[in-house]
Structure formats: structure tokens, C-alpha cells
JSON list of C-alpha atoms in Angstrom, two decimals:
[
{"chain": "J", "resi": 4, "resn": "UNK", "atom": "CA", "xyz": [-12.59, -43.97, 136.76]},
{"chain": "J", "resi": 5, "resn": "UNK", "atom": "CA", "xyz": [-9.52, -45.47, 135.38]},
{"chain": "J", "resi": 6, "resn": "UNK", "atom": "CA", "xyz": [-8.85, -47.01, 138.90]},
{"chain": "J", "resi": 7, "resn": "UNK", "atom": "CA", "xyz": [-12.25, -48.71, 139.18]},
{"chain": "J", "resi": 8, "resn": "UNK", "atom": "CA", "xyz": [-12.02, -49.75, 135.52]},
{"chain": "J", "resi": 9, "resn": "UNK", "atom": "CA", "xyz": [-8.30, -51.11, 136.02]},
{"chain": "J", "resi": 10, "resn": "UNK", "atom": "CA", "xyz": [-9.44, -52.76, 139.64]},
{"chain": "J", "resi": 11, "resn": "UNK", "atom": "CA", "xyz": [-12.32, -54.81, 137.55]},
{"chain": "J", "resi": 12, "resn": "UNK", "atom": "CA", "xyz": [-10.14, -56.14, 135.05]},
{"chain": "J", "resi": 13, "resn": "UNK", "atom": "CA", "xyz": [-10.90, -53.94, 132.10]},
{"chain": "J", "resi": 14, "resn": "UNK", "atom": "CA", "xyz": [-9.29, -50.89, 130.10]},
{"chain": "J", "resi": 15, "resn": "UNK", "atom": "CA", "xyz": [-10.28, -47.84, 128.42]},
{"chain": "J", "resi": 16, "resn": "UNK", "atom": "CA", "xyz": [-9.67, -46.93, 124.76]},
{"chain": "J", "resi": 17, "resn": "UNK", "atom": "CA", "xyz": [-9.25, -43.18, 123.93]},
{"chain": "J", "resi": 18, "resn": "UNK", "atom": "CA", "xyz": [-8.87, -42.06, 120.42]},
{"chain": "J", "resi": 19, "resn": "UNK", "atom": "CA", "xyz": [-8.60, -38.08, 119.90]},
{"chain": "J", "resi": 20, "resn": "UNK", "atom": "CA", "xyz": [-8.23, -35.70, 116.66]},
{"chain": "J", "resi": 21, "resn": "UNK", "atom": "CA", "xyz": [-7.13, -32.40, 117.05]},
{"chain": "J", "resi": 22, "resn": "UNK", "atom": "CA", "xyz": [-9.92, -30.26, 116.20]},
{"chain": "J", "resi": 23, "resn": "UNK", "atom": "CA", "xyz": [-12.72, -33.23, 115.94]},
{"chain": "J", "resi": 24, "resn": "UNK", "atom": "CA", "xyz": [-12.72, -34.29, 119.66]},
{"chain": "J", "resi": 25, "resn": "UNK", "atom": "CA", "xyz": [-12.16, -37.62, 121.53]},
{"chain": "J", "resi": 26, "resn": "UNK", "atom": "CA", "xyz": [-13.90, -40.99, 121.87]},
{"chain": "J", "resi": 27, "resn": "UNK", "atom": "CA", "xyz": [-13.57, -42.95, 125.19]},
{"chain": "J", "resi": 28, "resn": "UNK", "atom": "CA", "xyz": [-14.57, -46.66, 125.12]},
{"chain": "J", "resi": 29, "resn": "UNK", "atom": "CA", "xyz": [-14.69, -48.49, 128.65]},
{"chain": "J", "resi": 30, "resn": "UNK", "atom": "CA", "xyz": [-14.38, -52.22, 128.40]},
{"chain": "J", "resi": 31, "resn": "UNK", "atom": "CA", "xyz": [-15.56, -53.98, 131.56]},
{"chain": "J", "resi": 32, "resn": "UNK", "atom": "CA", "xyz": [-15.11, -58.04, 131.57]},
{"chain": "J", "resi": 33, "resn": "UNK", "atom": "CA", "xyz": [-18.16, -60.07, 131.04]},
{"chain": "J", "resi": 34, "resn": "UNK", "atom": "CA", "xyz": [-19.70, -61.55, 134.16]},
{"chain": "J", "resi": 35, "resn": "UNK", "atom": "CA", "xyz": [-21.79, -64.59, 133.80]},
{"chain": "J", "resi": 36, "resn": "UNK", "atom": "CA", "xyz": [-22.77, -65.07, 137.53]},
{"chain": "J", "resi": 37, "resn": "UNK", "atom": "CA", "xyz": [-26.04, -64.03, 138.80]},
{"chain": "J", "resi": 38, "resn": "UNK", "atom": "CA", "xyz": [-25.83, -61.68, 141.82]},
{"chain": "J", "resi": 39, "resn": "UNK", "atom": "CA", "xyz": [-26.99, -63.11, 145.39]},
{"chain": "J", "resi": 40, "resn": "UNK", "atom": "CA", "xyz": [-29.55, -60.41, 146.06]},
{"chain": "J", "resi": 41, "resn": "UNK", "atom": "CA", "xyz": [-31.07, -58.25, 143.55]},
{"chain": "J", "resi": 42, "resn": "UNK", "atom": "CA", "xyz": [-32.05, -54.50, 144.56]},
{"chain": "J", "resi": 43, "resn": "UNK", "atom": "CA", "xyz": [-35.56, -53.78, 144.56]},
{"chain": "J", "resi": 44, "resn": "UNK", "atom": "CA", "xyz": [-37.22, -50.55, 143.52]},
{"chain": "J", "resi": 45, "resn": "UNK", "atom": "CA", "xyz": [-38.50, -48.81, 146.79]},
{"chain": "J", "resi": 46, "resn": "UNK", "atom": "CA", "xyz": [-37.54, -46.02, 148.91]},
{"chain": "J", "resi": 47, "resn": "UNK", "atom": "CA", "xyz": [-34.43, -44.20, 148.04]},
{"chain": "J", "resi": 48, "resn": "UNK", "atom": "CA", "xyz": [-31.53, -44.40, 150.52]},
{"chain": "J", "resi": 49, "resn": "UNK", "atom": "CA", "xyz": [-31.12, -41.77, 152.70]},
{"chain": "J", "resi": 50, "resn": "UNK", "atom": "CA", "xyz": [-28.35, -39.65, 151.71]},
{"chain": "J", "resi": 51, "resn": "UNK", "atom": "CA", "xyz": [-25.98, -37.27, 153.73]},
{"chain": "J", "resi": 52, "resn": "UNK", "atom": "CA", "xyz": [-26.64, -33.64, 153.57]},
{"chain": "J", "resi": 53, "resn": "UNK", "atom": "CA", "xyz": [-23.88, -31.38, 153.06]},
{"chain": "J", "resi": 54, "resn": "UNK", "atom": "CA", "xyz": [-23.34, -28.28, 155.47]},
{"chain": "J", "resi": 55, "resn": "UNK", "atom": "CA", "xyz": [-20.17, -26.59, 154.09]},
{"chain": "J", "resi": 56, "resn": "UNK", "atom": "CA", "xyz": [-19.58, -23.68, 151.65]},
{"chain": "J", "resi": 57, "resn": "UNK", "atom": "CA", "xyz": [-18.16, -24.84, 148.53]},
{"chain": "J", "resi": 58, "resn": "UNK", "atom": "CA", "xyz": [-16.49, -22.51, 145.84]},
{"chain": "J", "resi": 59, "resn": "UNK", "atom": "CA", "xyz": [-16.71, -23.63, 142.40]},
{"chain": "J", "resi": 60, "resn": "UNK", "atom": "CA", "xyz": [-14.24, -22.25, 139.76]},
{"chain": "J", "resi": 61, "resn": "UNK", "atom": "CA", "xyz": [-15.53, -23.18, 136.42]},
{"chain": "J", "resi": 62, "resn": "UNK", "atom": "CA", "xyz": [-15.18, -21.05, 133.25]},
{"chain": "J", "resi": 63, "resn": "UNK", "atom": "CA", "xyz": [-18.05, -23.33, 131.28]},
{"chain": "J", "resi": 64, "resn": "UNK", "atom": "CA", "xyz": [-21.44, -21.70, 132.46]},
{"chain": "J", "resi": 65, "resn": "UNK", "atom": "CA", "xyz": [-23.60, -24.93, 131.69]},
{"chain": "J", "resi": 66, "resn": "UNK", "atom": "CA", "xyz": [-20.90, -27.13, 133.67]},
{"chain": "J", "resi": 67, "resn": "UNK", "atom": "CA", "xyz": [-20.78, -24.41, 136.49]},
{"chain": "J", "resi": 68, "resn": "UNK", "atom": "CA", "xyz": [-24.57, -24.31, 136.79]},
{"chain": "J", "resi": 69, "resn": "UNK", "atom": "CA", "xyz": [-24.96, -27.91, 136.85]},
{"chain": "J", "resi": 70, "resn": "UNK", "atom": "CA", "xyz": [-22.56, -28.59, 139.62]},
{"chain": "J", "resi": 71, "resn": "UNK", "atom": "CA", "xyz": [-24.30, -25.35, 141.60]},
{"chain": "J", "resi": 72, "resn": "UNK", "atom": "CA", "xyz": [-27.53, -27.09, 141.24]},
{"chain": "J", "resi": 73, "resn": "UNK", "atom": "CA", "xyz": [-26.47, -30.56, 142.33]},
{"chain": "J", "resi": 74, "resn": "UNK", "atom": "CA", "xyz": [-24.58, -29.28, 145.40]},
{"chain": "J", "resi": 75, "resn": "UNK", "atom": "CA", "xyz": [-27.18, -26.93, 146.59]},
{"chain": "J", "resi": 76, "resn": "UNK", "atom": "CA", "xyz": [-29.77, -29.80, 146.18]},
{"chain": "J", "resi": 77, "resn": "UNK", "atom": "CA", "xyz": [-27.82, -31.59, 148.59]},
{"chain": "J", "resi": 78, "resn": "UNK", "atom": "CA", "xyz": [-27.69, -28.71, 151.19]},
{"chain": "J", "resi": 79, "resn": "UNK", "atom": "CA", "xyz": [-24.27, -27.12, 150.42]},
{"chain": "J", "resi": 80, "resn": "UNK", "atom": "CA", "xyz": [-24.15, -23.39, 150.12]},
{"chain": "J", "resi": 81, "resn": "UNK", "atom": "CA", "xyz": [-22.38, -22.64, 146.86]},
{"chain": "J", "resi": 82, "resn": "UNK", "atom": "CA", "xyz": [-20.37, -19.68, 145.57]},
{"chain": "J", "resi": 83, "resn": "UNK", "atom": "CA", "xyz": [-19.68, -19.89, 141.82]},
{"chain": "J", "resi": 84, "resn": "UNK", "atom": "CA", "xyz": [-16.95, -18.27, 140.18]},
{"chain": "J", "resi": 85, "resn": "UNK", "atom": "CA", "xyz": [-15.69, -17.71, 136.56]},
{"chain": "J", "resi": 86, "resn": "UNK", "atom": "CA", "xyz": [-12.27, -17.53, 136.98]},
{"chain": "J", "resi": 87, "resn": "UNK", "atom": "CA", "xyz": [-9.32, -17.64, 139.91]},
{"chain": "J", "resi": 88, "resn": "UNK", "atom": "CA", "xyz": [-9.25, -14.03, 140.25]},
{"chain": "J", "resi": 89, "resn": "UNK", "atom": "CA", "xyz": [-13.07, -13.79, 140.86]},
{"chain": "J", "resi": 90, "resn": "UNK", "atom": "CA", "xyz": [-12.47, -16.71, 143.29]},
{"chain": "J", "resi": 91, "resn": "UNK", "atom": "CA", "xyz": [-10.05, -14.90, 145.12]},
{"chain": "J", "resi": 92, "resn": "UNK", "atom": "CA", "xyz": [-11.94, -12.19, 145.67]},
{"chain": "J", "resi": 93, "resn": "UNK", "atom": "CA", "xyz": [-14.96, -13.94, 146.58]},
{"chain": "J", "resi": 94, "resn": "UNK", "atom": "CA", "xyz": [-12.65, -15.86, 149.42]},
{"chain": "J", "resi": 95, "resn": "UNK", "atom": "CA", "xyz": [-11.42, -12.88, 150.82]},
{"chain": "J", "resi": 96, "resn": "UNK", "atom": "CA", "xyz": [-14.84, -11.06, 151.12]},
{"chain": "J", "resi": 97, "resn": "UNK", "atom": "CA", "xyz": [-16.23, -13.93, 153.29]},
{"chain": "J", "resi": 98, "resn": "UNK", "atom": "CA", "xyz": [-14.86, -15.47, 156.49]},
{"chain": "J", "resi": 99, "resn": "UNK", "atom": "CA", "xyz": [-16.46, -18.84, 155.72]},
{"chain": "J", "resi": 100, "resn": "UNK", "atom": "CA", "xyz": [-14.24, -21.91, 155.25]},
{"chain": "J", "resi": 101, "resn": "UNK", "atom": "CA", "xyz": [-14.30, -23.01, 151.76]},
{"chain": "J", "resi": 102, "resn": "UNK", "atom": "CA", "xyz": [-13.84, -26.38, 150.05]},
{"chain": "J", "resi": 103, "resn": "UNK", "atom": "CA", "xyz": [-12.52, -25.53, 146.57]},
{"chain": "J", "resi": 104, "resn": "UNK", "atom": "CA", "xyz": [-13.16, -27.15, 143.34]}
]
């Protein structure tokens, strides 16, 4: 995200307090120009389908489930894992090649 914001001439402001959390504000330059063509609502563009097996290592259950749902809907086989030790055991049990996140 940082690279996209900087390339666009914007900046990111971050404020953080221990025990209270963080606030991120993204500022992008104003554009007064009208785009040449406006996208019309219609059929969604075709998306590529994944065929790989992805090993996810994430300790937050909600995040892990969200990632698994999104990737599964896009055709990937997903092996969720709570921690590196469980992921390592899963990796050795399967003969599949993994993309690890």
C-alpha cells in the first residue's frame, strides 16, 4: 500500500498508542480531471482460477478462516495451520508443492 500511495503523490499518517491501538490515515492528491471512459456496471470480468495448494499459517482464527474462504472460492486448495510447527508437519505429510503465506 505504501508504494501505491507514494507513487500517487500521497502520504500515510500513522498514530499509535500502546494498549490503545493504531490509526492509519491515507491521503491522496485531489484529481479534478474527469476520466475518459467510465466503467459501466455489467458482467464481472473473468478472473483466473487457482490450481495450487496454499499452506496458510495464521494464529488468528477469523483471519485464517477469511483467507481460506476467499482462496477456496477462487479454486485453490487450502491447508490452514495455527502455527509454524503444525505447518511443518502438514508440509511433510503431503507430497504437494505449497505456496506459503
